[in-house]
Amino acid sequence: DSELKRMKVLSQDFRQKVSVLPFDMFTTSPQNGVTALHPKNTSAYDIFTILKDEYQIWICPNGGDLRDRVFRVGHLGALTTDDNTTLVNAMLDMQKRGLIK
């Protein structure tokens, strides 16, 4: 199915682009619909909040015990590889600003 292929392309593209940042994959066998990331030295919820408030980019925050440890990036719907680039560039900017360590 073309949507499944598109999600696979988007997820692989995102994971390759985001690999330069100090995040670990939350699972060793991620699905193509979503990527869960664990920031090594920054609150995941802070990353969510800054992306939303300062860059107008929405990622999926986690709740409960994982609130500060994990965020998720979806690869469903009308997203493109350019959207992945925009998100990763925003995170790289945050890193330059000292907000992602």
XYZ file of C-alpha atoms in Angstrom:
101
model
C 0.000 0.000 0.000
C 1.368 3.427 -0.926
C 0.623 5.013 2.470
C 2.673 2.346 4.255
C 5.571 2.912 1.857
C 5.324 6.663 2.383
C 5.418 6.242 6.182
C 8.475 4.007 5.849
C 10.276 6.615 3.721
C 9.316 9.421 6.137
C 10.363 7.495 9.245
C 13.708 6.447 7.756
C 14.364 9.986 6.529
C 13.564 11.470 9.938
C 15.657 8.944 11.870
C 18.644 9.561 9.616
C 18.340 13.350 9.947
C 17.800 13.357 13.724
C 20.704 10.960 14.376
C 23.109 13.925 14.710
C 21.314 15.086 17.869
C 21.888 13.756 21.416
C 18.836 11.484 21.457
C 18.510 7.741 21.886
C 15.811 5.697 20.215
C 13.320 4.684 22.909
C 12.784 1.267 21.350
C 15.071 -1.009 19.389
C 12.331 -1.929 16.915
C 10.361 1.233 16.089
C 7.315 1.112 13.842
C 7.110 3.306 10.756
C 4.197 5.399 12.056
C 6.055 7.039 14.945
C 9.550 7.577 16.323
C 9.939 7.747 20.105
C 13.091 9.536 21.241
C 14.816 9.857 24.604
C 16.879 13.051 24.950
C 20.128 12.260 26.771
C 20.474 15.475 28.795
C 17.366 17.585 28.234
C 13.761 17.318 29.384
C 11.620 15.832 26.619
C 8.706 17.964 27.776
C 10.823 21.119 27.566
C 11.709 20.220 23.970
C 8.007 19.780 23.187
C 7.118 23.118 24.800
C 9.870 25.133 23.090
C 9.117 23.622 19.670
C 5.428 24.461 20.117
C 5.820 27.952 21.579
C 8.852 29.267 19.703
C 8.869 27.353 16.407
C 5.154 26.552 15.996
C 6.043 22.875 15.502
C 4.074 20.180 17.286
C 5.538 16.868 18.360
C 3.846 14.403 20.717
C 4.690 14.807 24.393
C 4.552 11.890 26.761
C 2.855 11.879 30.120
C 3.309 10.194 33.447
C 6.699 8.856 34.478
C 8.053 9.346 30.941
C 7.010 13.002 30.608
C 10.567 14.341 30.841
C 12.226 11.316 29.244
C 10.421 10.644 25.940
C 8.765 12.494 23.089
C 7.321 11.099 19.884
C 7.365 12.265 16.279
C 4.614 10.985 14.005
C 5.046 10.017 10.373
C 1.344 9.825 9.454
C -0.844 12.118 7.409
C 0.177 14.951 5.113
C 3.821 15.147 6.212
C 6.820 15.352 3.900
C 10.582 14.933 4.113
C 10.726 18.756 4.062
C 8.710 18.712 7.301
C 11.345 16.379 8.768
C 14.062 18.825 7.709
C 12.179 21.750 9.268
C 11.792 19.877 12.567
C 15.414 18.732 12.725
C 16.653 22.217 11.797
C 14.589 23.652 14.662
C 16.144 21.118 17.038
C 19.633 21.959 15.745
C 18.868 25.620 16.380
C 17.756 24.726 19.899
C 21.031 22.863 20.355
C 23.023 25.936 19.187
C 21.049 28.013 21.693
C 22.036 25.573 24.476
C 18.467 24.324 24.927
C 19.289 20.788 23.820
C 22.453 19.363 25.360
